[in-house]
PDB file of C-alpha atoms in Angstrom:
ATOM      1  CA  MET A1452       9.377 -62.123-140.889  1.00  0.00           C
ATOM      2  CA  LEU A1453       9.115 -58.556-139.650  1.00  0.00           C
ATOM      3  CA  SER A1454      12.012 -58.748-137.394  1.00  0.00           C
ATOM      4  CA  THR A1455      14.268 -60.328-140.028  1.00  0.00           C
ATOM      5  CA  PHE A1456      13.508 -57.433-142.434  1.00  0.00           C
ATOM      6  CA  LEU A1457      14.247 -55.014-139.731  1.00  0.00           C
ATOM      7  CA  THR A1458      17.440 -56.516-138.667  1.00  0.00           C
ATOM      8  CA  ILE A1459      18.614 -56.397-142.266  1.00  0.00           C
ATOM      9  CA  ALA A1460      17.517 -53.086-142.910  1.00  0.00           C
ATOM     10  CA  VAL A1461      19.071 -51.354-139.868  1.00  0.00           C
ATOM     11  CA  LEU A1462      22.298 -53.191-140.404  1.00  0.00           C
ATOM     12  CA  HIS A1463      22.239 -52.378-144.168  1.00  0.00           C
ATOM     13  CA  TRP A1464      21.545 -48.657-143.562  1.00  0.00           C
ATOM     14  CA  VAL A1465      24.659 -48.578-140.870  1.00  0.00           C
ATOM     15  CA  VAL A1466      26.717 -49.955-143.520  1.00  0.00           C
ATOM     16  CA  LEU A1467      25.474 -47.958-146.453  1.00  0.00           C
ATOM     17  CA  ALA A1468      25.835 -44.635-144.400  1.00  0.00           C
ATOM     18  CA  THR A1469      29.415 -45.663-143.309  1.00  0.00           C
ATOM     19  CA  PRO A1470      31.780 -43.658-145.590  1.00  0.00           C
ATOM     20  CA  GLY A1471      33.590 -45.883-147.812  1.00  0.00           C
ATOM     21  CA  VAL A1472      34.674 -46.150-151.666  1.00  0.00           C
ATOM     22  CA  ASN A1473      31.217 -45.674-152.907  1.00  0.00           C
ATOM     23  CA  PHE A1474      30.589 -42.611-150.640  1.00  0.00           C
ATOM     24  CA  VAL A1475      33.435 -41.015-151.819  1.00  0.00           C
ATOM     25  CA  LEU A1476      33.111 -41.672-155.523  1.00  0.00           C
ATOM     26  CA  ILE A1477      29.437 -40.199-155.360  1.00  0.00           C
ATOM     27  CA  ALA A1478      30.615 -37.395-153.459  1.00  0.00           C
ATOM     28  CA  GLN A1479      33.233 -36.439-155.913  1.00  0.00           C
ATOM     29  CA  LEU A1480      31.008 -36.822-159.029  1.00  0.00           C
ATOM     30  CA  ALA A1481      28.346 -34.868-157.298  1.00  0.00           C
ATOM     31  CA  ALA A1482      30.739 -32.102-156.397  1.00  0.00           C
ATOM     32  CA  GLY A1483      32.126 -31.521-160.044  1.00  0.00           C
ATOM     33  CA  SER A1484      29.692 -32.985-162.538  1.00  0.00           C
ATOM     34  CA  ALA A1485      26.067 -32.749-163.532  1.00  0.00           C
ATOM     35  CA  ARG A1486      23.578 -34.598-161.506  1.00  0.00           C
ATOM     36  CA  SER A1487      22.950 -37.039-164.357  1.00  0.00           C
ATOM     37  CA  VAL A1488      26.550 -38.129-163.994  1.00  0.00           C
ATOM     38  CA  SER A1489      26.326 -38.917-160.386  1.00  0.00           C
ATOM     39  CA  LEU A1490      23.149 -40.704-160.786  1.00  0.00           C
ATOM     40  CA  ALA A1491      24.568 -42.779-163.574  1.00  0.00           C
ATOM     41  CA  ALA A1492      27.352 -43.928-160.893  1.00  0.00           C
ATOM     42  CA  VAL A1493      24.439 -44.901-158.512  1.00  0.00           C
ATOM     43  CA  ALA A1494      23.034 -46.896-161.304  1.00  0.00           C
ATOM     44  CA  GLY A1495      26.171 -48.842-161.520  1.00  0.00           C
ATOM     45  CA  ILE A1496      26.559 -49.306-157.643  1.00  0.00           C
ATOM     46  CA  THR A1497      22.928 -50.492-157.140  1.00  0.00           C
ATOM     47  CA  THR A1498      23.155 -52.919-159.928  1.00  0.00           C
ATOM     48  CA  VAL A1499      25.986 -54.600-158.262  1.00  0.00           C
ATOM     49  CA  THR A1500      24.084 -54.486-155.082  1.00  0.00           C
ATOM     50  CA  PHE A1501      21.351 -56.257-156.560  1.00  0.00           C
ATOM     51  CA  LEU A1502      23.752 -59.007-158.036  1.00  0.00           C
ATOM     52  CA  TRP A1503      25.478 -59.383-154.675  1.00  0.00           C
ATOM     53  CA  ALA A1504      22.335 -59.757-152.793  1.00  0.00           C
ATOM     54  CA  SER A1505      20.826 -62.340-154.999  1.00  0.00           C
ATOM     55  CA  LEU A1506      24.033 -64.434-155.393  1.00  0.00           C
ATOM     56  CA  ALA A1507      24.339 -64.354-151.705  1.00  0.00           C
ATOM     57  CA  ILE A1508      20.781 -65.437-150.790  1.00  0.00           C
ATOM     58  CA  LEU A1509      20.564 -68.098-153.658  1.00  0.00           C
ATOM     59  CA  GLY A1510      23.776 -69.620-152.402  1.00  0.00           C
ATOM     60  CA  MET A1511      23.548 -69.485-148.783  1.00  0.00           C
ATOM     61  CA  GLY A1512      20.084 -70.117-148.173  1.00  0.00           C
ATOM     62  CA  ALA A1513      20.292 -73.852-149.544  1.00  0.00           C
ATOM     63  CA  VAL A1514      23.790 -74.411-147.717  1.00  0.00           C
ATOM     64  CA  PHE A1515      22.527 -73.229-144.343  1.00  0.00           C
ATOM     65  CA  SER A1516      19.248 -75.227-144.539  1.00  0.00           C
ATOM     66  CA  ALA A1517      21.243 -78.465-145.300  1.00  0.00           C
ATOM     67  CA  HIS A1518      23.970 -77.668-142.659  1.00  0.00           C
ATOM     68  CA  PRO A1519      22.850 -75.960-139.591  1.00  0.00           C
ATOM     69  CA  ALA A1520      26.332 -76.274-138.155  1.00  0.00           C
ATOM     70  CA  LEU A1521      27.712 -74.202-140.886  1.00  0.00           C
ATOM     71  CA  ARG A1522      25.172 -71.578-140.295  1.00  0.00           C
ATOM     72  CA  GLN A1523      25.894 -71.338-136.658  1.00  0.00           C
ATOM     73  CA  ALA A1524      29.711 -71.075-137.449  1.00  0.00           C
ATOM     74  CA  PHE A1525      28.936 -68.294-140.090  1.00  0.00           C
ATOM     75  CA  GLN A1526      26.763 -66.464-137.459  1.00  0.00           C
ATOM     76  CA  ILE A1527      29.753 -66.434-134.970  1.00  0.00           C
ATOM     77  CA  ALA A1528      31.867 -65.171-137.730  1.00  0.00           C
ATOM     78  CA  GLY A1529      29.396 -62.503-138.552  1.00  0.00           C
ATOM     79  CA  GLY A1530      29.068 -61.518-134.890  1.00  0.00           C
ATOM     80  CA  ILE A1531      32.828 -61.212-134.745  1.00  0.00           C
ATOM     81  CA  TYR A1532      32.991 -59.221-137.835  1.00  0.00           C
ATOM     82  CA  LEU A1533      30.292 -56.761-136.566  1.00  0.00           C
ATOM     83  CA  CYS A1534      32.152 -56.278-133.394  1.00  0.00           C
ATOM     84  CA  TYR A1535      35.263 -55.604-135.363  1.00  0.00           C
ATOM     85  CA  VAL A1536      33.458 -52.966-137.655  1.00  0.00           C
ATOM     86  CA  ALA A1537      31.916 -51.471-134.449  1.00  0.00           C
ATOM     87  CA  TRP A1538      35.538 -51.040-132.972  1.00  0.00           C
ATOM     88  CA  LYS A1539      36.845 -49.675-135.998  1.00  0.00           C
ATOM     89  CA  LEU A1540      34.157 -46.979-136.289  1.00  0.00           C
ATOM     90  CA  TRP A1541      34.411 -46.004-132.536  1.00  0.00           C
ATOM     91  CA  ARG A1542      38.093 -45.367-132.876  1.00  0.00           C
ATOM     92  CA  SER A1543      37.858 -43.839-136.406  1.00  0.00           C
ATOM     93  CA  PRO A1544      39.015 -39.963-136.431  1.00  0.00           C
ATOM     94  CA  ALA A1545      36.670 -37.114-136.507  1.00  0.00           C
ATOM     95  CA  ALA A1546      38.491 -35.490-139.266  1.00  0.00           C
ATOM     96  CA  VAL A1547      37.797 -36.661-142.923  1.00  0.00           C
ATOM     97  CA  ALA A1548      40.891 -38.375-144.461  1.00  0.00           C
ATOM     98  CA  GLN A1549      40.042 -37.817-147.929  1.00  0.00           C
ATOM     99  CA  GLU A1550      38.682 -34.435-148.992  1.00  0.00           C
ATOM    100  CA  VAL A1551      35.801 -34.299-151.587  1.00  0.00           C
ATOM    101  CA  THR A1552      37.352 -33.003-154.994  1.00  0.00           C
ATOM    102  CA  ALA A1553      35.620 -32.183-158.272  1.00  0.00           C
ATOM    103  CA  VAL A1554      35.695 -34.855-160.878  1.00  0.00           C
ATOM    104  CA  THR A1555      34.045 -34.744-164.331  1.00  0.00           C
ATOM    105  CA  THR A1556      33.232 -37.513-166.480  1.00  0.00           C
ATOM    106  CA  SER A1557      30.573 -38.964-168.845  1.00  0.00           C
ATOM    107  CA  ARG A1558      27.454 -40.796-167.846  1.00  0.00           C
ATOM    108  CA  ALA A1559      28.608 -43.938-169.314  1.00  0.00           C
ATOM    109  CA  ALA A1560      31.944 -43.751-167.543  1.00  0.00           C
ATOM    110  CA  ALA A1561      30.401 -42.983-164.285  1.00  0.00           C
ATOM    111  CA  PHE A1562      28.190 -45.953-164.670  1.00  0.00           C
ATOM    112  CA  ARG A1563      31.244 -48.098-165.176  1.00  0.00           C
ATOM    113  CA  MET A1564      33.119 -46.525-162.328  1.00  0.00           C
ATOM    114  CA  GLY A1565      30.099 -47.219-160.033  1.00  0.00           C
ATOM    115  CA  PHE A1566      29.842 -50.814-161.125  1.00  0.00           C
ATOM    116  CA  ILE A1567      33.555 -51.644-160.819  1.00  0.00           C
ATOM    117  CA  THR A1568      33.968 -49.922-157.570  1.00  0.00           C
ATOM    118  CA  ASN A1569      31.157 -51.684-156.037  1.00  0.00           C
ATOM    119  CA  VAL A1570      32.122 -55.079-157.371  1.00  0.00           C
ATOM    120  CA  PHE A1571      35.704 -54.776-155.844  1.00  0.00           C
ATOM    121  CA  ASN A1572      34.505 -53.018-152.603  1.00  0.00           C
ATOM    122  CA  PRO A1573      35.276 -54.982-149.663  1.00  0.00           C
ATOM    123  CA  LYS A1574      32.452 -53.407-147.587  1.00  0.00           C
ATOM    124  CA  THR A1575      29.805 -54.941-149.980  1.00  0.00           C
ATOM    125  CA  ALA A1576      31.334 -58.387-150.154  1.00  0.00           C
ATOM    126  CA  LEU A1577      31.660 -58.708-146.350  1.00  0.00           C
ATOM    127  CA  PHE A1578      28.251 -57.445-145.773  1.00  0.00           C
ATOM    128  CA  PHE A1579      26.525 -59.812-148.068  1.00  0.00           C
ATOM    129  CA  GLY A1580      28.778 -62.512-147.151  1.00  0.00           C
ATOM    130  CA  SER A1581      28.131 -62.466-143.322  1.00  0.00           C
ATOM    131  CA  VAL A1582      25.849 -59.881-141.991  1.00  0.00           C
ATOM    132  CA  PHE A1583      23.054 -60.204-144.567  1.00  0.00           C
ATOM    133  CA  ALA A1584      23.079 -63.961-144.565  1.00  0.00           C
ATOM    134  CA  THR A1585      23.096 -64.556-141.000  1.00  0.00           C
ATOM    135  CA  ALA A1586      19.984 -62.245-140.530  1.00  0.00           C
ATOM    136  CA  LEU A1587      17.956 -64.713-142.350  1.00  0.00           C
ATOM    137  CA  PRO A1588      16.077 -67.605-140.658  1.00  0.00           C
ATOM    138  CA  PRO A1589      17.212 -71.258-141.044  1.00  0.00           C
ATOM    139  CA  SER A1590      14.943 -72.005-143.881  1.00  0.00           C
ATOM    140  CA  PRO A1591      13.466 -69.005-145.291  1.00  0.00           C
ATOM    141  CA  GLY A1592      10.871 -68.971-147.924  1.00  0.00           C
ATOM    142  CA  VAL A1593      10.839 -67.760-151.404  1.00  0.00           C
ATOM    143  CA  GLY A1594       8.904 -64.596-150.177  1.00  0.00           C
ATOM    144  CA  VAL A1595      11.471 -63.896-147.485  1.00  0.00           C
ATOM    145  CA  LEU A1596      14.533 -64.240-149.686  1.00  0.00           C
ATOM    146  CA  ALA A1597      12.895 -61.984-152.613  1.00  0.00           C
ATOM    147  CA  GLY A1598      11.871 -59.548-149.994  1.00  0.00           C
ATOM    148  CA  ALA A1599      15.286 -59.349-148.584  1.00  0.00           C
ATOM    149  CA  VAL A1600      16.795 -58.669-151.990  1.00  0.00           C
ATOM    150  CA  LEU A1601      14.399 -56.003-152.850  1.00  0.00           C
ATOM    151  CA  LEU A1602      14.796 -54.299-149.308  1.00  0.00           C
ATOM    152  CA  VAL A1603      18.550 -53.969-149.726  1.00  0.00           C
ATOM    153  CA  TRP A1604      18.399 -52.819-153.206  1.00  0.00           C
ATOM    154  CA  CYS A1605      15.664 -50.138-152.508  1.00  0.00           C
ATOM    155  CA  ASN A1606      17.935 -49.190-149.574  1.00  0.00           C
ATOM    156  CA  ALA A1607      20.790 -48.781-151.693  1.00  0.00           C
ATOM    157  CA  VAL A1608      18.946 -46.715-154.533  1.00  0.00           C
ATOM    158  CA  VAL A1609      17.514 -44.363-151.850  1.00  0.00           C
ATOM    159  CA  TRP A1610      20.718 -43.627-150.030  1.00  0.00           C
ATOM    160  CA  HIS A1611      23.030 -43.207-153.110  1.00  0.00           C
ATOM    161  CA  VAL A1612      20.496 -41.198-154.855  1.00  0.00           C
ATOM    162  CA  PHE A1613      20.258 -39.006-151.736  1.00  0.00           C
ATOM    163  CA  LEU A1614      24.160 -38.631-151.755  1.00  0.00           C
ATOM    164  CA  ALA A1615      24.133 -37.678-155.461  1.00  0.00           C
ATOM    165  CA  LEU A1616      21.537 -34.966-154.774  1.00  0.00           C
ATOM    166  CA  ALA A1617      22.799 -33.666-151.483  1.00  0.00           C
ATOM    167  CA  PHE A1618      26.587 -33.670-152.112  1.00  0.00           C
ATOM    168  CA  SER A1619      26.067 -31.108-154.984  1.00  0.00           C
ATOM    169  CA  HIS A1620      25.508 -28.566-152.080  1.00  0.00           C
ATOM    170  CA  GLY A1621      28.407 -27.296-150.350  1.00  0.00           C
ATOM    171  CA  ARG A1622      26.708 -26.901-147.006  1.00  0.00           C
ATOM    172  CA  ILE A1623      25.944 -30.562-146.916  1.00  0.00           C
ATOM    173  CA  GLN A1624      29.582 -31.416-147.475  1.00  0.00           C
ATOM    174  CA  SER A1625      30.746 -29.130-144.656  1.00  0.00           C
ATOM    175  CA  GLY A1626      28.091 -30.096-142.324  1.00  0.00           C
ATOM    176  CA  TYR A1627      28.974 -33.751-142.603  1.00  0.00           C
ATOM    177  CA  GLN A1628      32.536 -33.157-141.974  1.00  0.00           C
ATOM    178  CA  ARG A1629      31.743 -31.367-138.867  1.00  0.00           C
ATOM    179  CA  TRP A1630      29.577 -34.433-137.343  1.00  0.00           C
ATOM    180  CA  ARG A1631      31.567 -37.161-138.695  1.00  0.00           C
ATOM    181  CA  GLY A1632      32.985 -38.193-135.385  1.00  0.00           C
ATOM    182  CA  ALA A1633      29.616 -38.193-133.596  1.00  0.00           C
ATOM    183  CA  PHE A1634      28.064 -40.259-136.437  1.00  0.00           C
ATOM    184  CA  ASN A1635      30.829 -42.745-136.331  1.00  0.00           C
ATOM    185  CA  ARG A1636      30.545 -43.308-132.695  1.00  0.00           C
ATOM    186  CA  GLY A1637      26.761 -43.807-132.828  1.00  0.00           C
ATOM    187  CA  ALA A1638      26.966 -46.067-135.734  1.00  0.00           C
ATOM    188  CA  GLY A1639      29.785 -48.088-133.803  1.00  0.00           C
ATOM    189  CA  ALA A1640      27.519 -48.542-130.794  1.00  0.00           C
ATOM    190  CA  LEU A1641      24.636 -49.855-132.945  1.00  0.00           C
ATOM    191  CA  VAL A1642      26.774 -52.089-135.032  1.00  0.00           C
ATOM    192  CA  GLY A1643      28.539 -53.442-131.729  1.00  0.00           C
ATOM    193  CA  ALA A1644      24.972 -54.175-130.153  1.00  0.00           C
ATOM    194  CA  PHE A1645      23.927 -56.222-133.111  1.00  0.00           C
ATOM    195  CA  GLY A1646      27.288 -58.122-133.122  1.00  0.00           C
ATOM    196  CA  LEU A1647      27.003 -58.983-129.465  1.00  0.00           C
ATOM    197  CA  ARG A1648      23.540 -60.026-129.791  1.00  0.00           C
ATOM    198  CA  LEU A1649      24.283 -62.288-132.689  1.00  0.00           C
ATOM    199  CA  LEU A1650      26.879 -63.913-130.612  1.00  0.00           C
ATOM    200  CA  ALA A1651      24.851 -64.416-127.589  1.00  0.00           C
ATOM    201  CA  THR A1652      21.974 -65.969-129.700  1.00  0.00           C
ATOM    202  CA  THR A1653      24.142 -68.410-131.350  1.00  0.00           C
ATOM    203  CA  LEU A1654      25.977 -69.365-128.197  1.00  0.00           C
ATOM    204  CA  GLN A1655      22.465 -70.062-126.700  1.00  0.00           C
ATOM    205  CA  GLU A1656      21.342 -72.234-129.452  1.00  0.00           C
ATOM    206  CA  LEU A1657      24.679 -74.297-129.237  1.00  0.00           C
ATOM    207  CA  ARG A1658      24.169 -74.721-125.603  1.00  0.00           C
ATOM    208  CA  ALA A1659      20.567 -75.869-125.901  1.00  0.00           C
ATOM    209  CA  LYS A1660      21.663 -78.328-128.450  1.00  0.00           C
ATOM    210  CA  ALA A1661      24.368 -79.655-126.349  1.00  0.00           C
ATOM    211  CA  MET A1662      21.970 -80.093-123.492  1.00  0.00           C
ATOM    212  CA  LEU A1663      19.776 -82.215-125.735  1.00  0.00           C
ATOM    213  CA  SER A1664      22.336 -84.444-127.096  1.00  0.00           C
TER     214      SER A1664
END
């Protein structure tokens, strides 16, 4: 159980810390609005995170338990996806493509922006559709499922609250832009290692099954 949670936590933190739509939204709001506004966007984003995690686990846990071959196919797809993400991270430019600009709005509007942005964020859908599900054991118990959902929700809350507070300071914004290239390469290496490990483990499982049949 500990190794399962550790794998999910590490992969989720890498995905969270990789700049995307949510990252830009929080940074923009934090740069030009009151902290309560950016924190309202955090509430919207993390609400969707909880919903995505719950739906992914409830649907995929039962399916994978009844159809081990489907789980193995999903693991291969997840491993390939991780390797693709690693390649994109490694090749990403060091310069920030989109500058952080000041944006002002109300707390209610910020919550809606965070909620809608995360619902249609492809990074969120891909993560909970492949990486998150494949990290679970073949027949996880209720405690493991609930713990996994709470884990990724807590991770999302901590990370996005940190962004909302940190990006209200100009030094944090400039420092991130200077070190973005090194961060992307390190994250790419970590994600690629997990992807290759997932592929190797699945292929070994398939090979063992073929020898027994």
